[in-house]
mmCIF file of C-alpha atoms in Angstrom:
data_model
loop_
_atom_site.group_PDB
_atom_site.id
_atom_site.type_symbol
_atom_site.label_atom_id
_atom_site.label_comp_id
_atom_site.label_asym_id
_atom_site.label_seq_id
_atom_site.Cartn_x
_atom_site.Cartn_y
_atom_site.Cartn_z
ATOM 1 C CA MET A 1419 0.000 0.000 0.000
ATOM 2 C CA GLU A 1420 1.051 3.608 -0.528
ATOM 3 C CA TRP A 1421 2.246 5.373 2.602
ATOM 4 C CA ASP A 1422 0.030 8.409 2.074
ATOM 5 C CA LEU A 1423 -3.057 6.172 2.118
ATOM 6 C CA ILE A 1424 -1.824 4.485 5.285
ATOM 7 C CA GLY A 1425 -1.339 7.934 6.824
ATOM 8 C CA ILE A 1426 -4.884 9.020 5.929
ATOM 9 C CA LEU A 1427 -6.450 5.834 7.295
ATOM 10 C CA ALA A 1428 -4.318 6.039 10.447
ATOM 11 C CA THR A 1429 -5.595 9.583 10.985
ATOM 12 C CA ILE A 1430 -9.168 8.337 10.599
ATOM 13 C CA ALA A 1431 -8.395 5.564 13.100
ATOM 14 C CA PHE A 1432 -7.081 8.186 15.539
ATOM 15 C CA LEU A 1433 -10.348 10.131 15.286
ATOM 16 C CA ALA A 1434 -12.367 6.924 15.584
ATOM 17 C CA GLY A 1435 -10.438 5.968 18.724
ATOM 18 C CA PHE A 1436 -11.109 9.433 20.136
ATOM 19 C CA PHE A 1437 -14.845 9.142 19.442
ATOM 20 C CA ASP A 1438 -14.953 5.549 20.674
ATOM 21 C CA ALA A 1439 -13.474 6.433 24.062
ATOM 22 C CA ILE A 1440 -16.193 9.035 24.598
ATOM 23 C CA ALA A 1441 -19.320 7.627 22.982
ATOM 24 C CA GLY A 1442 -18.424 4.179 21.592
ATOM 25 C CA GLY A 1443 -18.826 2.975 18.027
ATOM 26 C CA GLY A 1444 -15.454 3.909 16.541
ATOM 27 C CA GLY A 1445 -15.706 0.951 14.165
ATOM 28 C CA LEU A 1446 -18.603 2.725 12.452
ATOM 29 C CA ILE A 1447 -16.006 5.111 11.023
ATOM 30 C CA THR A 1448 -12.960 2.918 10.372
ATOM 31 C CA LEU A 1449 -14.725 0.077 8.543
ATOM 32 C CA PRO A 1450 -16.453 2.181 5.853
ATOM 33 C CA ALA A 1451 -13.266 4.245 5.495
ATOM 34 C CA LEU A 1452 -11.379 1.055 4.636
ATOM 35 C CA PHE A 1453 -14.048 0.113 2.089
ATOM 36 C CA LEU A 1454 -13.944 3.573 0.509
ATOM 37 C CA ALA A 1455 -10.158 3.274 0.239
ATOM 38 C CA GLY A 1456 -10.734 0.450 -2.232
ATOM 39 C CA ILE A 1457 -9.585 -2.369 0.045
ATOM 40 C CA GLU A 1458 -11.097 -5.818 -0.543
ATOM 41 C CA PRO A 1459 -14.073 -6.310 1.857
ATOM 42 C CA ILE A 1460 -12.625 -9.304 3.697
ATOM 43 C CA SER A 1461 -9.240 -7.582 4.092
ATOM 44 C CA ALA A 1462 -10.981 -4.416 5.296
ATOM 45 C CA MET A 1463 -12.827 -6.376 7.984
ATOM 46 C CA ALA A 1464 -9.721 -8.315 8.981
ATOM 47 C CA THR A 1465 -7.537 -5.202 9.127
ATOM 48 C CA ASN A 1466 -10.162 -3.392 11.171
ATOM 49 C CA LYS A 1467 -10.390 -6.363 13.528
ATOM 50 C CA LEU A 1468 -6.746 -5.997 14.640
ATOM 51 C CA GLN A 1469 -7.294 -2.546 16.096
ATOM 52 C CA ALA A 1470 -10.573 -3.632 17.693
ATOM 53 C CA THR A 1471 -8.817 -6.590 19.311
ATOM 54 C CA SER A 1472 -5.931 -4.512 20.654
ATOM 55 C CA ALA A 1473 -8.380 -2.023 22.187
ATOM 56 C CA SER A 1474 -10.557 -4.706 23.788
ATOM 57 C CA ILE A 1475 -7.561 -6.583 25.208
ATOM 58 C CA SER A 1476 -6.154 -3.337 26.621
ATOM 59 C CA ALA A 1477 -9.480 -2.559 28.318
ATOM 60 C CA THR A 1478 -9.772 -6.110 29.702
ATOM 61 C CA VAL A 1479 -6.250 -5.994 31.144
ATOM 62 C CA THR A 1480 -7.080 -2.690 32.844
ATOM 63 C CA PHE A 1481 -10.221 -4.188 34.395
ATOM 64 C CA ALA A 1482 -8.302 -7.295 35.489
ATOM 65 C CA ARG A 1483 -5.554 -5.247 37.165
ATOM 66 C CA ASN A 1484 -8.233 -3.475 39.176
ATOM 67 C CA GLY A 1485 -9.751 -6.787 40.252
ATOM 68 C CA LEU A 1486 -12.991 -6.248 38.334
ATOM 69 C CA ILE A 1487 -12.982 -9.497 36.304
ATOM 70 C CA GLU A 1488 -14.851 -12.441 37.858
ATOM 71 C CA TRP A 1489 -12.682 -15.177 36.365
ATOM 72 C CA ARG A 1490 -14.474 -18.023 38.139
ATOM 73 C CA ASN A 1491 -17.798 -17.170 36.478
ATOM 74 C CA SER A 1492 -16.286 -16.351 33.085
ATOM 75 C CA VAL A 1493 -14.755 -19.598 31.807
ATOM 76 C CA PHE A 1494 -17.691 -20.545 29.560
ATOM 77 C CA LEU A 1495 -18.285 -16.910 28.629
ATOM 78 C CA VAL A 1496 -14.739 -16.705 27.266
ATOM 79 C CA LEU A 1497 -15.012 -20.064 25.487
ATOM 80 C CA PHE A 1498 -18.354 -19.508 23.751
ATOM 81 C CA SER A 1499 -17.625 -15.870 22.884
ATOM 82 C CA LEU A 1500 -14.382 -17.021 21.269
ATOM 83 C CA LEU A 1501 -16.175 -19.794 19.364
ATOM 84 C CA GLY A 1502 -18.754 -17.273 18.179
ATOM 85 C CA GLY A 1503 -16.002 -14.995 16.858
ATOM 86 C CA VAL A 1504 -14.294 -17.922 15.133
ATOM 87 C CA SER A 1505 -17.507 -19.096 13.450
ATOM 88 C CA GLY A 1506 -18.407 -15.557 12.350
ATOM 89 C CA ALA A 1507 -14.984 -14.983 10.797
ATOM 90 C CA LEU A 1508 -15.110 -18.364 9.048
ATOM 91 C CA PHE A 1509 -18.552 -17.523 7.657
ATOM 92 C CA VAL A 1510 -17.578 -14.086 6.357
ATOM 93 C CA SER A 1511 -14.422 -15.567 4.806
ATOM 94 C CA VAL A 1512 -16.508 -17.597 2.357
ATOM 95 C CA VAL A 1513 -19.083 -14.901 1.534
ATOM 96 C CA SER A 1514 -18.625 -13.366 -1.907
ATOM 97 C CA LYS A 1515 -17.180 -9.893 -2.355
ATOM 98 C CA ARG A 1516 -20.354 -8.551 -3.971
ATOM 99 C CA VAL A 1517 -22.545 -9.722 -1.091
ATOM 100 C CA LEU A 1518 -20.262 -7.987 1.418
ATOM 101 C CA GLU A 1519 -20.226 -4.787 -0.625
ATOM 102 C CA ALA A 1520 -24.029 -4.791 -0.660
ATOM 103 C CA CYS A 1521 -24.583 -5.747 2.983
ATOM 104 C CA VAL A 1522 -21.980 -3.656 4.843
ATOM 105 C CA PRO A 1523 -23.594 -0.230 4.136
ATOM 106 C CA ILE A 1524 -26.969 -1.550 5.288
ATOM 107 C CA LEU A 1525 -25.467 -2.975 8.486
ATOM 108 C CA LEU A 1526 -23.713 0.333 9.162
ATOM 109 C CA ILE A 1527 -26.975 2.265 8.902
ATOM 110 C CA VAL A 1528 -28.818 -0.297 11.074
ATOM 111 C CA VAL A 1529 -26.178 -0.034 13.811
ATOM 112 C CA ALA A 1530 -26.222 3.773 13.546
ATOM 113 C CA ILE A 1531 -30.006 3.711 14.063
ATOM 114 C CA TYR A 1532 -29.478 1.518 17.108
ATOM 115 C CA PHE A 1533 -27.061 4.073 18.547
ATOM 116 C CA ILE A 1534 -29.664 6.814 17.979
ATOM 117 C CA PHE A 1535 -32.486 5.029 19.788
ATOM 118 C CA ALA A 1536 -30.562 2.890 22.299
ATOM 119 C CA PRO A 1537 -31.906 3.502 25.812
ATOM 120 C CA LYS A 1538 -29.679 5.317 28.267
ATOM 121 C CA LEU A 1539 -27.883 2.873 30.538
ATOM 122 C CA SER A 1540 -28.746 3.010 34.214
ATOM 123 C CA GLY A 1541 -26.298 2.146 36.973
ATOM 124 C CA ARG A 1542 -28.867 0.144 38.920
ATOM 125 C CA SER A 1543 -29.499 -3.542 38.339
ATOM 126 C CA ASN A 1544 -32.559 -4.893 36.504
ATOM 127 C CA ARG A 1545 -34.623 -8.008 37.094
ATOM 128 C CA LYS A 1546 -32.536 -11.140 36.563
ATOM 129 C CA ARG A 1547 -33.921 -13.298 33.770
ATOM 130 C CA ILE A 1548 -31.082 -15.769 33.206
ATOM 131 C CA SER A 1549 -27.739 -16.550 34.857
ATOM 132 C CA VAL A 1550 -24.374 -15.513 33.445
ATOM 133 C CA LEU A 1551 -23.706 -19.216 32.774
ATOM 134 C CA LEU A 1552 -26.848 -19.558 30.643
ATOM 135 C CA PHE A 1553 -26.004 -16.243 28.939
ATOM 136 C CA SER A 1554 -22.630 -17.757 28.028
ATOM 137 C CA PHE A 1555 -24.313 -20.682 26.266
ATOM 138 C CA LEU A 1556 -27.186 -18.852 24.552
ATOM 139 C CA ILE A 1557 -26.328 -15.215 23.848
ATOM 140 C CA ALA A 1558 -22.532 -14.889 23.949
ATOM 141 C CA PRO A 1559 -21.950 -17.086 20.854
ATOM 142 C CA VAL A 1560 -24.620 -15.183 18.884
ATOM 143 C CA LEU A 1561 -23.058 -11.791 19.623
ATOM 144 C CA GLY A 1562 -19.614 -13.318 19.092
ATOM 145 C CA PHE A 1563 -20.755 -14.502 15.666
ATOM 146 C CA TYR A 1564 -21.949 -10.982 14.847
ATOM 147 C CA ASP A 1565 -18.584 -9.621 15.939
ATOM 148 C CA GLY A 1566 -16.819 -12.087 13.646
ATOM 149 C CA ILE A 1567 -18.866 -11.199 10.573
ATOM 150 C CA PHE A 1568 -19.094 -7.433 11.166
ATOM 151 C CA GLY A 1569 -18.174 -6.004 14.575
ATOM 152 C CA PRO A 1570 -19.217 -2.360 15.163
ATOM 153 C CA GLY A 1571 -21.513 -2.012 18.166
ATOM 154 C CA THR A 1572 -20.703 -5.415 19.704
ATOM 155 C CA GLY A 1573 -19.583 -3.904 23.010
ATOM 156 C CA SER A 1574 -22.807 -1.925 23.327
ATOM 157 C CA PHE A 1575 -24.917 -4.973 22.434
ATOM 158 C CA LEU A 1576 -23.114 -7.074 25.056
ATOM 159 C CA MET A 1577 -23.483 -4.395 27.711
ATOM 160 C CA MET A 1578 -27.216 -3.991 27.143
ATOM 161 C CA SER A 1579 -27.706 -7.770 27.052
ATOM 162 C CA PHE A 1580 -25.868 -8.387 30.334
ATOM 163 C CA MET A 1581 -27.926 -5.731 32.098
ATOM 164 C CA PHE A 1582 -31.262 -6.817 30.594
ATOM 165 C CA PHE A 1583 -30.925 -10.611 30.753
ATOM 166 C CA CYS A 1584 -28.663 -11.085 33.781
ATOM 167 C CA GLY A 1585 -29.824 -8.093 35.828
ATOM 168 C CA LEU A 1586 -26.267 -6.891 36.392
ATOM 169 C CA GLU A 1587 -25.280 -3.458 37.613
ATOM 170 C CA MET A 1588 -23.432 -1.305 35.095
ATOM 171 C CA MET A 1589 -19.900 -1.870 36.411
ATOM 172 C CA GLN A 1590 -20.345 -5.629 36.686
ATOM 173 C CA ALA A 1591 -21.922 -5.769 33.217
ATOM 174 C CA MET A 1592 -19.034 -3.728 31.847
ATOM 175 C CA SER A 1593 -16.435 -6.149 33.241
ATOM 176 C CA PHE A 1594 -18.156 -9.160 31.648
ATOM 177 C CA THR A 1595 -18.583 -7.165 28.432
ATOM 178 C CA LYS A 1596 -14.876 -6.362 28.164
ATOM 179 C CA LEU A 1597 -13.947 -10.012 28.660
ATOM 180 C CA ALA A 1598 -16.525 -11.349 26.180
ATOM 181 C CA ASN A 1599 -15.647 -8.705 23.586
ATOM 182 C CA ALA A 1600 -11.932 -9.439 23.841
ATOM 183 C CA SER A 1601 -12.616 -13.174 23.498
ATOM 184 C CA CYS A 1602 -14.720 -12.947 20.322
ATOM 185 C CA ASN A 1603 -12.253 -10.439 18.860
ATOM 186 C CA ILE A 1604 -9.354 -12.829 19.482
ATOM 187 C CA GLY A 1605 -11.290 -15.724 17.925
ATOM 188 C CA ALA A 1606 -12.120 -13.737 14.783
ATOM 189 C CA LEU A 1607 -8.611 -12.291 14.526
ATOM 190 C CA PHE A 1608 -7.088 -15.780 14.721
ATOM 191 C CA ILE A 1609 -9.133 -16.887 11.708
ATOM 192 C CA PHE A 1610 -8.241 -13.757 9.731
ATOM 193 C CA ILE A 1611 -4.536 -14.317 10.480
ATOM 194 C CA THR A 1612 -4.695 -17.939 9.300
ATOM 195 C CA LYS A 1613 -6.490 -16.797 6.136
ATOM 196 C CA GLY A 1614 -3.714 -14.300 5.427
ATOM 197 C CA VAL A 1615 -6.129 -11.448 4.672
ATOM 198 C CA ILE A 1616 -4.811 -8.805 7.102
ATOM 199 C CA ILE A 1617 -2.865 -5.904 5.584
ATOM 200 C CA TRP A 1618 -0.294 -5.736 8.363
ATOM 201 C CA PRO A 1619 1.386 -2.330 7.792
ATOM 202 C CA LEU A 1620 -2.016 -0.664 7.628
ATOM 203 C CA ALA A 1621 -3.473 -2.690 10.488
ATOM 204 C CA LEU A 1622 -0.561 -1.884 12.821
ATOM 205 C CA ALA A 1623 -0.586 1.811 11.899
ATOM 206 C CA MET A 1624 -4.341 2.049 12.514
ATOM 207 C CA ALA A 1625 -4.096 0.101 15.776
ATOM 208 C CA ILE A 1626 -1.415 2.454 17.141
ATOM 209 C CA ALA A 1627 -3.330 5.542 15.978
ATOM 210 C CA SER A 1628 -6.607 4.234 17.423
ATOM 211 C CA PHE A 1629 -4.914 3.559 20.774
ATOM 212 C CA ALA A 1630 -3.488 7.084 20.852
ATOM 213 C CA GLY A 1631 -6.877 8.567 19.940
ATOM 214 C CA ALA A 1632 -8.565 6.547 22.675
ATOM 215 C CA GLN A 1633 -6.055 7.803 25.234
ATOM 216 C CA LEU A 1634 -6.792 11.402 24.262
ATOM 217 C CA GLY A 1635 -10.516 10.759 24.137
ATOM 218 C CA ALA A 1636 -10.502 9.263 27.636
ATOM 219 C CA ARG A 1637 -8.960 12.471 28.968
ATOM 220 C CA TYR A 1638 -11.578 14.664 27.309
ATOM 221 C CA ALA A 1639 -14.557 12.377 27.919
ATOM 222 C CA VAL A 1640 -15.812 14.356 30.904
ATOM 223 C CA LYS A 1641 -15.318 17.752 29.245
ATOM 224 C CA ILE A 1642 -16.894 16.899 25.902
ATOM 225 C CA GLY A 1643 -19.377 14.183 26.838
ATOM 226 C CA PRO A 1644 -21.137 11.603 24.645
ATOM 227 C CA ARG A 1645 -24.127 13.883 23.989
ATOM 228 C CA LEU A 1646 -22.019 16.024 21.666
ATOM 229 C CA VAL A 1647 -19.868 13.283 20.151
ATOM 230 C CA ARG A 1648 -22.467 10.573 19.469
ATOM 231 C CA PRO A 1649 -24.560 12.635 16.976
ATOM 232 C CA MET A 1650 -21.354 13.498 15.108
ATOM 233 C CA LEU A 1651 -20.327 9.828 15.070
ATOM 234 C CA ILE A 1652 -23.726 8.745 13.743
ATOM 235 C CA LEU A 1653 -23.731 11.468 11.088
ATOM 236 C CA VAL A 1654 -20.262 10.494 9.834
ATOM 237 C CA CYS A 1655 -21.244 6.809 9.781
ATOM 238 C CA CYS A 1656 -24.395 7.462 7.742
ATOM 239 C CA VAL A 1657 -22.563 9.728 5.299
ATOM 240 C CA LEU A 1658 -19.887 7.067 4.742
ATOM 241 C CA ALA A 1659 -22.528 4.345 4.359
ATOM 242 C CA ILE A 1660 -24.427 6.394 1.757
ATOM 243 C CA LYS A 1661 -21.130 7.062 -0.006
ATOM 244 C CA LEU A 1662 -20.524 3.308 -0.169
ATOM 245 C CA ILE A 1663 -23.995 2.652 -1.565
ATOM 246 C CA SER A 1664 -23.610 5.394 -4.185
ATOM 247 C CA ALA A 1665 -20.330 3.944 -5.496
ATOM 248 C CA GLU A 1666 -20.662 3.130 -9.171
ATOM 249 C CA ASN A 1667 -19.835 -0.565 -8.813
ATOM 250 C CA ASN A 1668 -21.809 -1.206 -5.611
ATOM 251 C CA PRO A 1669 -24.208 -4.113 -6.271
ATOM 252 C CA LEU A 1670 -26.864 -2.603 -3.993
ATOM 253 C CA ARG A 1671 -26.880 0.615 -6.044
ATOM 254 C CA ILE A 1672 -27.090 -1.399 -9.279
ATOM 255 C CA MET A 1673 -30.018 -3.408 -7.903
ATOM 256 C CA ILE A 1674 -31.889 -0.247 -6.844
ATOM 257 C CA LEU A 1675 -31.338 1.360 -10.255
ATOM 258 C CA ASN A 1676 -32.617 -1.771 -11.997
ATOM 259 C CA LEU A 1677 -35.766 -1.719 -9.847
ATOM 260 C CA LEU A 1678 -36.345 1.912 -10.762
#
C-alpha cells in the first residue's frame, strides 16, 4: 500500500479511537473508510479487527488489574464468545465480495439507528432473567458470531444484554462485556490471520493511531461528553454508508437502479 493512504487511514483511526473512548462505536467510522479506500471487503474487515482486538484486550487488562474481572464465572463466557467470533470470521471468509459490498452499508446504517435510539444505561441492576452461565451458552456465541462477521456495536450490544438478561449493575456488566468482547475479537482475529487477509502495515498503523486517539478521548470524555460526540459519530457513519452505496460498482446501487 502507498504510505500516504496508510497515513490518511491512520488519521481516521485516531479520530475513531477518540470518538470511541467518549461515545463508543469507533468501528462505524474505520470500517467504511477502509471500504472507501478500495480495500477488498474481507481484508478491510480483517484489518479493522486488529485494532478492535488490541483495544478490547487493553481494556480487559485494565479491568483485570483493578480486580474487576470475575474469572471463576467467566470460563464458559470466554469459550463460547471465542467460538462465536471464530464461526463468524469463518462464515464471512466464504461470503462473496459482492454480497459484502451490498450488505456492509446496510449494516452500518442499522447499527447507527441503534445508537440513535438505544436507551440510556442506568447504573442500577434490573430483574434477573437468566444466569451468566446460561447467557454464556445462549447469547454470547450469537453476539460473538456478529462480531466475527461485522463487529461495530458489539460492546454496546453485550453491555445492554448483560444488564437486561442477567440483571447486572453497570460496572459488573461492563467487566463481563470487556472479557466477552476481547474473546470474540481474538477468535475472529485468529481466523483472519490464518487466512492471510490482514494488511499488516495498515493494520498496525491504525491500531497504534486508534490507541493514541482513545487515550486522548478518555482524557476529554468528561469535558466533551457523549451527547455532543455521538450525533457526530452517527452522522459520519451514515454519510460514509451512503457514499458506499452510491459507489458506481456497488451491487446494492445497481439493484436499486434496476428496480427503478
